[in-house]
Each structure stands twice: as structure tokens, then as C-alpha cells.
């Protein structure tokens, strides 16, 4: 282990701002990239299932 | 028969091998071209890719942030390398994959290839942005400036703009087909930028340091620093595969929404 305490770890030898800003921004971009396809899938399944039900109601024989 | 085909084994066995391989490639091509096949086979992959991504990131970052020794010149700011380098490598690989997928679409009109090219663009752009942002932040304590117009940084910024251009073209036109083709052409033209990025640190006098990792040479880095970096690079590829699969499946659901196999999914 390179650091003796949590505060020393967070300080990163006066480079804390740069290190944590880099990791923070990366985490945000990664999180958006994970959320996008998951949310789109949920919306897609919901909308298309609704469309399917609607079409069945209007054309029951189809 | 040329000499090249003759050494080792008879010509006949070699011909059979070529035919078998050709058949196998053809089969693979047809499978990859089938949205239903892709959707079904990747269903089981998603949890594994997700678990591997999480484990790789945790192990890589714990080793990189807690156990790797500080750099003797740069101190702890060098720990940005564990996201900067994997992101930069992936941004370039993704661009090449996008161009290959685009070429497959241009030549064989495979729909799946167009969708893969389309989903890679925003993911690649994200990694390019990560590389640029972390590079700028790393530059401040190391070079005393956030940005310089040196060859490496400029060509990397160009890569981001190329991604934006491809994304814009992929939805620019009335017909999906011409949009995908326009995007594919720009991504193929943009390939020129990839060797420029790679060799920029050698061809020009850049502030950016030369490559830390080279495939042909023994690494100059201490193993305690190097191993977490290699773990992060591999993990980034795994995570990229996960994101591409998730987005491609959405494209499939959307484009195949009127097919009976998708209707079955929707009804369940």
C-alpha cells in the first residue's frame, strides 16, 4: 500500500484535485454510457408492447 | 500450382482446408448478418461481460491507485494513466472497428454492420472525450498547461470531430441507407488520422511523451505500475464489447419490431 491514511490517499501528494477530477469526469461519462442503452431498451419495449396491444384491439383477427 | 501452396502436406489437403475455412467463414458471416441470431446469442453474454467489467475495474483501480508506486517525476498525478491510456487506445480501436463495419455495409449491404457502425460512434466518441479531458487535467500539473496545439493532442481532437461528423452523417439523410453509407465513407476517410495519432509523437516534437507501451519492445515501466494498466486496457475492451452489444440489441429491437420473433419478446 502506497498510502498511510485515507486523507493521504485523497490528497494524492498535492495532485488530488487532478486525479479525482479525472476519475470523476470519467465516471460520469461511463455512467451515461451505461444508462443510455438500458433506458432506451426499457422505453422501446414499453412503447412497442403498447403499439402491439393497440394494433390487436383494432384488428382482432390479425 | 504455385510453390507457396505446396510446402507441408499435399496440395489436396490444403485445398480441403481452404474450402473448409471458406465454408466456416461463410457460415459465420451469415450468422453475424442475422439480427435474431445476434440478439439470442448475446442474451447470455451480457451478465458475464458486466461482471468481468466490474471485477477488472475494481482490481485494476485498487492496484493502480493504492499499490502502484508514485512516479519519480510526476508523483501521484501519473495515476491518471489508468484511465487516460486505455481510453485513448480504445477510442482509436473503436474508430477502426467502425470503419470496418462501415466497409462491410458498403460492400455487402449487411444491415447488422450498419447498426454496429452506428452504435460504435457515440461510444468511441465518449472514450475519445475521456482521453482528451483526462489528458488536459494531467497536463496541468505535468506541463503547466491544460492544452497545447501539439501534434498528438491536435490529432486526437480531430478524432473526436471525426466521430461527431460520422454521427451527424449517420442520421443526416432522409433514407437510412444513404445516411449509413455517408457515415461509412467518412469513417473510412478518417482512418488516415489513426497512424497520424500513433506516430505523431515520433514525427513531430511533441510535448506529449512517446508511447509507454510498445508491442515489440520490453516495457520500460515497473511491473507494479504496468500490470494495473494492462488490466485496465483489457477491461476497457470488455466494457466496450458490453456497450456495443447493449446498443446493437436496441437497434435490432427497433428495426425488427414488426418481425414475429420480436413480437414474441414484446408479448412476454
GROMACS .gro file of C-alpha atoms in nm:
model
  330
    1UNK     CA    1   0.000   0.000   0.000
    2UNK     CA    2   0.139   0.336  -0.105
    3UNK     CA    3  -0.063   0.549   0.136
    4UNK     CA    4  -0.070   0.550   0.515
    5UNK     CA    5  -0.412   0.706   0.568
    6UNK     CA    6  -0.735   0.787   0.388
    7UNK     CA    7  -0.657   1.158   0.390
    8UNK     CA    8  -0.315   1.093   0.242
    9UNK     CA    9  -0.482   0.881  -0.027
   10UNK     CA   10  -0.734   1.156  -0.106
   11UNK     CA   11  -0.461   1.421  -0.115
   12UNK     CA   12  -0.256   1.223  -0.373
   13UNK     CA   13   0.051   1.425  -0.276
   14UNK     CA   14  -0.097   1.763  -0.381
   15UNK     CA   15  -0.230   1.611  -0.700
   16UNK     CA   16  -0.567   1.511  -0.552
   17UNK     CA   17  -0.760   1.771  -0.749
   18UNK     CA   18  -0.623   1.648  -1.083
   19UNK     CA   19  -0.651   1.278  -1.009
   20UNK     CA   20  -1.004   1.293  -0.866
   21UNK     CA   21  -1.130   1.537  -1.127
   22UNK     CA   22  -1.010   1.296  -1.398
   23UNK     CA   23  -1.167   0.994  -1.231
   24UNK     CA   24  -1.487   1.184  -1.152
   25UNK     CA   25  -1.544   1.307  -1.509
   26UNK     CA   26  -1.466   0.961  -1.642
   27UNK     CA   27  -1.716   0.805  -1.400
   28UNK     CA   28  -1.987   1.045  -1.521
   29UNK     CA   29  -1.922   0.970  -1.890
   30UNK     CA   30  -1.912   0.595  -1.822
   31UNK     CA   31  -2.235   0.611  -1.619
   32UNK     CA   32  -2.412   0.794  -1.903
   33UNK     CA   33  -2.290   0.530  -2.147
   34UNK     CA   34  -2.433   0.253  -1.928
   35UNK     CA   35  -2.762   0.432  -1.859
   36UNK     CA   36  -2.836   0.525  -2.222
   37UNK     CA   37  -2.886   0.173  -2.367
   38UNK     CA   38  -3.066   0.047  -2.054
   39UNK     CA   39  -3.317   0.334  -2.055
   40UNK     CA   40  -3.365   0.313  -2.430
   41UNK     CA   41  -3.434  -0.059  -2.405
   42UNK     CA   42  -3.697  -0.005  -2.134
   43UNK     CA   43  -3.869   0.268  -2.334
   44UNK     CA   44  -3.850   0.068  -2.655
   45UNK     CA   45  -4.004  -0.244  -2.503
   46UNK     CA   46  -4.280  -0.041  -2.338
   47UNK     CA   47  -4.372   0.159  -2.648
   48UNK     CA   48  -4.362  -0.136  -2.884
   49UNK     CA   49  -4.567  -0.354  -2.649
   50UNK     CA   50  -4.826  -0.076  -2.634
   51UNK     CA   51  -4.830  -0.048  -3.011
   52UNK     CA   52  -4.879  -0.421  -3.041
   53UNK     CA   53  -5.174  -0.418  -2.799
   54UNK     CA   54  -5.328  -0.124  -2.984
   55UNK     CA   55  -5.297  -0.297  -3.318
   56UNK     CA   56  -5.452  -0.613  -3.178
   57UNK     CA   57  -5.751  -0.421  -3.042
   58UNK     CA   58  -5.819  -0.254  -3.376
   59UNK     CA   59  -5.769  -0.566  -3.583
   60UNK     CA   60  -5.853  -0.864  -3.362
   61UNK     CA   61  -5.825  -1.117  -3.640
   62UNK     CA   62  -5.467  -1.018  -3.727
   63UNK     CA   63   0.013  -2.490  -5.872
   64UNK     CA   64   0.235  -2.230  -5.714
   65UNK     CA   65   0.515  -2.327  -5.480
   66UNK     CA   66   0.358  -2.140  -5.196
   67UNK     CA   67   0.075  -2.387  -5.173
   68UNK     CA   68   0.299  -2.692  -5.187
   69UNK     CA   69   0.521  -2.697  -4.882
   70UNK     CA   70   0.396  -2.913  -4.594
   71UNK     CA   71   0.119  -3.161  -4.677
   72UNK     CA   72  -0.023  -3.237  -5.015
   73UNK     CA   73  -0.198  -2.986  -5.231
   74UNK     CA   74  -0.520  -3.179  -5.187
   75UNK     CA   75  -0.531  -3.148  -4.808
   76UNK     CA   76  -0.451  -2.781  -4.836
   77UNK     CA   77  -0.730  -2.728  -5.081
   78UNK     CA   78  -0.969  -2.908  -4.849
   79UNK     CA   79  -0.853  -2.689  -4.562
   80UNK     CA   80  -0.912  -2.376  -4.768
   81UNK     CA   81  -1.261  -2.494  -4.866
   82UNK     CA   82  -1.349  -2.583  -4.505
   83UNK     CA   83  -1.226  -2.248  -4.381
   84UNK     CA   84  -1.416  -2.069  -4.656
   85UNK     CA   85  -1.736  -2.254  -4.563
   86UNK     CA   86  -1.681  -2.172  -4.200
   87UNK     CA   87  -1.627  -1.803  -4.276
   88UNK     CA   88  -1.939  -1.800  -4.491
   89UNK     CA   89  -2.141  -1.954  -4.213
   90UNK     CA   90  -2.003  -1.707  -3.961
   91UNK     CA   91  -2.082  -1.421  -4.197
   92UNK     CA   92  -2.441  -1.535  -4.241
   93UNK     CA   93  -2.485  -1.577  -3.868
   94UNK     CA   94  -2.339  -1.237  -3.791
   95UNK     CA   95  -2.569  -1.094  -4.053
   96UNK     CA   96  -2.873  -1.232  -3.876
   97UNK     CA   97  -3.014  -0.990  -3.618
   98UNK     CA   98  -3.213  -1.267  -3.449
   99UNK     CA   99  -2.905  -1.487  -3.409
  100UNK     CA  100  -2.703  -1.196  -3.267
  101UNK     CA  101  -2.981  -1.098  -3.028
  102UNK     CA  102  -3.028  -1.451  -2.898
  103UNK     CA  103  -2.662  -1.540  -2.857
  104UNK     CA  104  -2.572  -1.217  -2.678
  105UNK     CA  105  -2.851  -1.250  -2.421
  106UNK     CA  106  -2.637  -1.487  -2.218
  107UNK     CA  107  -2.317  -1.284  -2.263
  108UNK     CA  108  -2.439  -0.962  -2.103
  109UNK     CA  109  -2.415  -1.066  -1.734
  110UNK     CA  110  -2.069  -1.213  -1.790
  111UNK     CA  111  -1.937  -0.906  -1.967
  112UNK     CA  112  -2.086  -0.686  -1.695
  113UNK     CA  113  -1.931  -0.891  -1.414
  114UNK     CA  114  -1.591  -0.900  -1.590
  115UNK     CA  115  -1.604  -0.523  -1.644
  116UNK     CA  116  -1.675  -0.458  -1.277
  117UNK     CA  117  -1.413  -0.703  -1.148
  118UNK     CA  118  -1.150  -0.577  -1.391
  119UNK     CA  119  -1.215  -0.215  -1.299
  120UNK     CA  120  -1.207  -0.281  -0.925
  121UNK     CA  121  -0.888  -0.490  -0.940
  122UNK     CA  122  -0.717  -0.255  -1.188
  123UNK     CA  123  -0.801   0.059  -0.995
  124UNK     CA  124  -0.722  -0.082  -0.649
  125UNK     CA  125  -0.380  -0.192  -0.778
  126UNK     CA  126  -0.329   0.129  -0.974
  127UNK     CA  127  -0.448   0.378  -0.717
  128UNK     CA  128  -0.339   0.209  -0.394
  129UNK     CA  129  -0.050  -0.025  -0.469
  130UNK     CA  130   0.140   0.114  -0.766
  131UNK     CA  131   0.433   0.329  -0.655
  132UNK     CA  132   0.420   0.702  -0.731
  133UNK     CA  133   0.611   0.812  -1.040
  134UNK     CA  134   0.952   0.953  -0.950
  135UNK     CA  135   0.899   1.255  -1.179
  136UNK     CA  136   0.526   1.311  -1.187
  137UNK     CA  137   0.430   1.194  -0.837
  138UNK     CA  138   0.073   1.076  -0.797
  139UNK     CA  139  -0.070   1.259  -1.096
  140UNK     CA  140   0.060   0.973  -1.309
  141UNK     CA  141  -0.228   0.760  -1.172
  142UNK     CA  142  -0.445   0.929  -1.434
  143UNK     CA  143  -0.271   0.694  -1.679
  144UNK     CA  144  -0.504   0.411  -1.572
  145UNK     CA  145  -0.797   0.579  -1.743
  146UNK     CA  146  -0.621   0.804  -1.994
  147UNK     CA  147  -0.424   0.539  -2.184
  148UNK     CA  148  -0.698   0.271  -2.202
  149UNK     CA  149  -0.950   0.534  -2.316
  150UNK     CA  150  -0.714   0.669  -2.583
  151UNK     CA  151  -0.631   0.322  -2.714
  152UNK     CA  152  -0.996   0.225  -2.726
  153UNK     CA  153  -1.101   0.548  -2.897
  154UNK     CA  154  -0.867   0.460  -3.184
  155UNK     CA  155  -0.955   0.087  -3.198
  156UNK     CA  156  -1.325   0.171  -3.195
  157UNK     CA  157  -1.278   0.408  -3.488
  158UNK     CA  158  -1.109   0.133  -3.687
  159UNK     CA  159  -1.385  -0.116  -3.600
  160UNK     CA  160  -1.645   0.141  -3.702
  161UNK     CA  161  -1.470   0.187  -4.037
  162UNK     CA  162  -1.450  -0.189  -4.094
  163UNK     CA  163  -1.820  -0.228  -4.013
  164UNK     CA  164  -1.891   0.062  -4.247
  165UNK     CA  165  -1.691  -0.104  -4.524
  166UNK     CA  166  -1.881  -0.431  -4.475
  167UNK     CA  167  -2.203  -0.236  -4.515
  168UNK     CA  168  -2.080  -0.053  -4.825
  169UNK     CA  169  -1.963  -0.372  -4.994
  170UNK     CA  170  -2.217  -0.634  -4.888
  171UNK     CA  171  -2.508  -0.422  -4.762
  172UNK     CA  172  -2.522  -0.610  -4.435
  173UNK     CA  173  -2.771  -0.426  -4.213
  174UNK     CA  174  -2.614  -0.554  -3.894
  175UNK     CA  175  -2.282  -0.397  -3.994
  176UNK     CA  176  -2.450  -0.058  -4.041
  177UNK     CA  177  -2.612  -0.082  -3.698
  178UNK     CA  178  -2.284  -0.180  -3.535
  179UNK     CA  179  -2.108   0.113  -3.703
  180UNK     CA  180  -2.386   0.341  -3.581
  181UNK     CA  181  -2.367   0.227  -3.219
  182UNK     CA  182  -1.987   0.238  -3.206
  183UNK     CA  183  -1.974   0.608  -3.298
  184UNK     CA  184  -2.112   0.758  -2.973
  185UNK     CA  185  -1.924   0.505  -2.758
  186UNK     CA  186  -1.594   0.576  -2.936
  187UNK     CA  187  -1.658   0.948  -2.908
  188UNK     CA  188  -1.715   0.907  -2.533
  189UNK     CA  189  -1.380   0.734  -2.488
  190UNK     CA  190  -1.211   0.994  -2.706
  191UNK     CA  191  -1.360   1.265  -2.486
  192UNK     CA  192  -1.238   1.084  -2.173
  193UNK     CA  193  -0.886   1.066  -2.320
  194UNK     CA  194  -0.889   1.436  -2.407
  195UNK     CA  195  -1.033   1.551  -2.072
  196UNK     CA  196  -0.805   1.337  -1.856
  197UNK     CA  197  -0.512   1.437  -2.077
  198UNK     CA  198  -0.585   1.805  -2.025
  199UNK     CA  199  -0.619   1.757  -1.649
  200UNK     CA  200  -0.297   1.554  -1.640
  201UNK     CA  201  -0.122   1.819  -1.848
  202UNK     CA  202  -0.184   2.093  -1.593
  203UNK     CA  203   0.043   1.963  -1.314
  204UNK     CA  204   0.285   1.796  -1.558
  205UNK     CA  205   0.337   2.057  -1.829
  206UNK     CA  206   0.186   2.358  -1.651
  207UNK     CA  207  -0.087   2.395  -1.912
  208UNK     CA  208  -0.425   2.235  -1.988
  209UNK     CA  209  -0.380   2.239  -2.361
  210UNK     CA  210  -0.115   2.285  -2.629
  211UNK     CA  211  -0.161   2.250  -3.002
  212UNK     CA  212   0.094   1.976  -3.032
  213UNK     CA  213   0.056   1.702  -3.291
  214UNK     CA  214  -0.071   1.431  -3.055
  215UNK     CA  215  -0.333   1.648  -2.888
  216UNK     CA  216  -0.448   1.804  -3.213
  217UNK     CA  217  -0.481   1.472  -3.396
  218UNK     CA  218  -0.675   1.332  -3.101
  219UNK     CA  219  -0.910   1.632  -3.107
  220UNK     CA  220  -0.952   1.569  -3.480
  221UNK     CA  221  -1.052   1.211  -3.395
  222UNK     CA  222  -1.331   1.346  -3.172
  223UNK     CA  223  -1.454   1.574  -3.450
  224UNK     CA  224  -1.441   1.284  -3.696
  225UNK     CA  225  -1.660   1.085  -3.456
  226UNK     CA  226  -1.904   1.378  -3.438
  227UNK     CA  227  -1.901   1.405  -3.818
  228UNK     CA  228  -1.974   1.033  -3.861
  229UNK     CA  229  -2.255   1.053  -3.603
  230UNK     CA  230  -2.407   1.351  -3.782
  231UNK     CA  231  -2.388   1.183  -4.123
  232UNK     CA  232  -2.536   0.858  -3.991
  233UNK     CA  233  -2.862   1.042  -3.931
  234UNK     CA  234  -2.828   1.323  -4.182
  235UNK     CA  235  -3.036   1.199  -4.469
  236UNK     CA  236  -3.393   1.103  -4.537
  237UNK     CA  237  -3.311   0.740  -4.613
  238UNK     CA  238  -3.130   0.533  -4.355
  239UNK     CA  239  -2.930   0.362  -4.627
  240UNK     CA  240  -2.767   0.677  -4.763
  241UNK     CA  241  -2.703   0.808  -4.410
  242UNK     CA  242  -2.523   0.488  -4.313
  243UNK     CA  243  -2.325   0.496  -4.637
  244UNK     CA  244  -2.220   0.857  -4.587
  245UNK     CA  245  -2.111   0.777  -4.231
  246UNK     CA  246  -1.917   0.475  -4.355
  247UNK     CA  247  -1.734   0.678  -4.618
  248UNK     CA  248  -1.630   0.945  -4.368
  249UNK     CA  249  -1.511   0.681  -4.122
  250UNK     CA  250  -1.302   0.517  -4.397
  251UNK     CA  251  -1.152   0.852  -4.496
  252UNK     CA  252  -1.095   0.931  -4.129
  253UNK     CA  253  -0.880   0.619  -4.094
  254UNK     CA  254  -0.592   0.829  -4.227
  255UNK     CA  255  -0.588   1.004  -3.891
  256UNK     CA  256  -0.516   0.682  -3.695
  257UNK     CA  257  -0.149   0.637  -3.799
  258UNK     CA  258  -0.107   1.013  -3.762
  259UNK     CA  259  -0.213   0.986  -3.398
  260UNK     CA  260   0.013   0.687  -3.343
  261UNK     CA  261   0.326   0.836  -3.499
  262UNK     CA  262   0.260   1.198  -3.403
  263UNK     CA  263   0.491   1.163  -3.104
  264UNK     CA  264   0.770   1.041  -3.329
  265UNK     CA  265   0.724   1.256  -3.639
  266UNK     CA  266   0.689   1.583  -3.456
  267UNK     CA  267   0.841   1.734  -3.148
  268UNK     CA  268   0.552   1.695  -2.913
  269UNK     CA  269   0.505   1.791  -2.553
  270UNK     CA  270   0.319   1.462  -2.521
  271UNK     CA  271   0.551   1.181  -2.417
  272UNK     CA  272   0.621   0.890  -2.654
  273UNK     CA  273   0.431   0.564  -2.619
  274UNK     CA  274   0.468   0.395  -2.281
  275UNK     CA  275   0.368   0.058  -2.422
  276UNK     CA  276   0.502  -0.096  -2.738
  277UNK     CA  277   0.403  -0.437  -2.865
  278UNK     CA  278   0.750  -0.509  -2.999
  279UNK     CA  279   0.958  -0.393  -2.705
  280UNK     CA  280   1.004  -0.483  -2.344
  281UNK     CA  281   0.805  -0.236  -2.135
  282UNK     CA  282   1.004   0.032  -1.961
  283UNK     CA  283   0.752   0.055  -1.680
  284UNK     CA  284   0.783  -0.111  -1.340
  285UNK     CA  285   0.556  -0.422  -1.324
  286UNK     CA  286   0.368  -0.276  -1.025
  287UNK     CA  287   0.267   0.016  -1.248
  288UNK     CA  288   0.234  -0.186  -1.566
  289UNK     CA  289   0.010  -0.471  -1.451
  290UNK     CA  290  -0.279  -0.246  -1.341
  291UNK     CA  291  -0.250  -0.062  -1.672
  292UNK     CA  292  -0.273  -0.386  -1.870
  293UNK     CA  293  -0.572  -0.495  -1.660
  294UNK     CA  294  -0.744  -0.163  -1.729
  295UNK     CA  295  -0.677  -0.186  -2.104
  296UNK     CA  296  -0.824  -0.537  -2.128
  297UNK     CA  297  -1.119  -0.436  -1.909
  298UNK     CA  298  -1.189  -0.135  -2.130
  299UNK     CA  299  -1.221  -0.365  -2.431
  300UNK     CA  300  -1.457  -0.595  -2.240
  301UNK     CA  301  -1.666  -0.298  -2.130
  302UNK     CA  302  -1.669  -0.165  -2.485
  303UNK     CA  303  -1.797  -0.502  -2.609
  304UNK     CA  304  -2.074  -0.483  -2.349
  305UNK     CA  305  -2.179  -0.133  -2.456
  306UNK     CA  306  -2.174  -0.224  -2.826
  307UNK     CA  307  -2.386  -0.533  -2.761
  308UNK     CA  308  -2.639  -0.345  -2.547
  309UNK     CA  309  -2.683  -0.072  -2.808
  310UNK     CA  310  -2.688  -0.310  -3.104
  311UNK     CA  311  -2.965  -0.511  -2.937
  312UNK     CA  312  -3.171  -0.193  -2.910
  313UNK     CA  313  -3.114  -0.121  -3.279
  314UNK     CA  314  -3.225  -0.477  -3.357
  315UNK     CA  315  -3.541  -0.447  -3.146
  316UNK     CA  316  -3.628  -0.120  -3.315
  317UNK     CA  317  -3.560  -0.222  -3.675
  318UNK     CA  318  -3.712  -0.570  -3.638
  319UNK     CA  319  -4.008  -0.459  -3.428
  320UNK     CA  320  -4.258  -0.588  -3.685
  321UNK     CA  321  -4.099  -0.935  -3.702
  322UNK     CA  322  -4.272  -1.220  -3.526
  323UNK     CA  323  -3.973  -1.313  -3.307
  324UNK     CA  324  -3.958  -0.957  -3.166
  325UNK     CA  325  -4.335  -0.959  -3.115
  326UNK     CA  326  -4.292  -1.268  -2.901
  327UNK     CA  327  -4.040  -1.082  -2.685
  328UNK     CA  328  -4.277  -0.785  -2.661
  329UNK     CA  329  -4.568  -1.001  -2.556
  330UNK     CA  330  -4.384  -1.186  -2.283
   0.00000   0.00000   0.00000
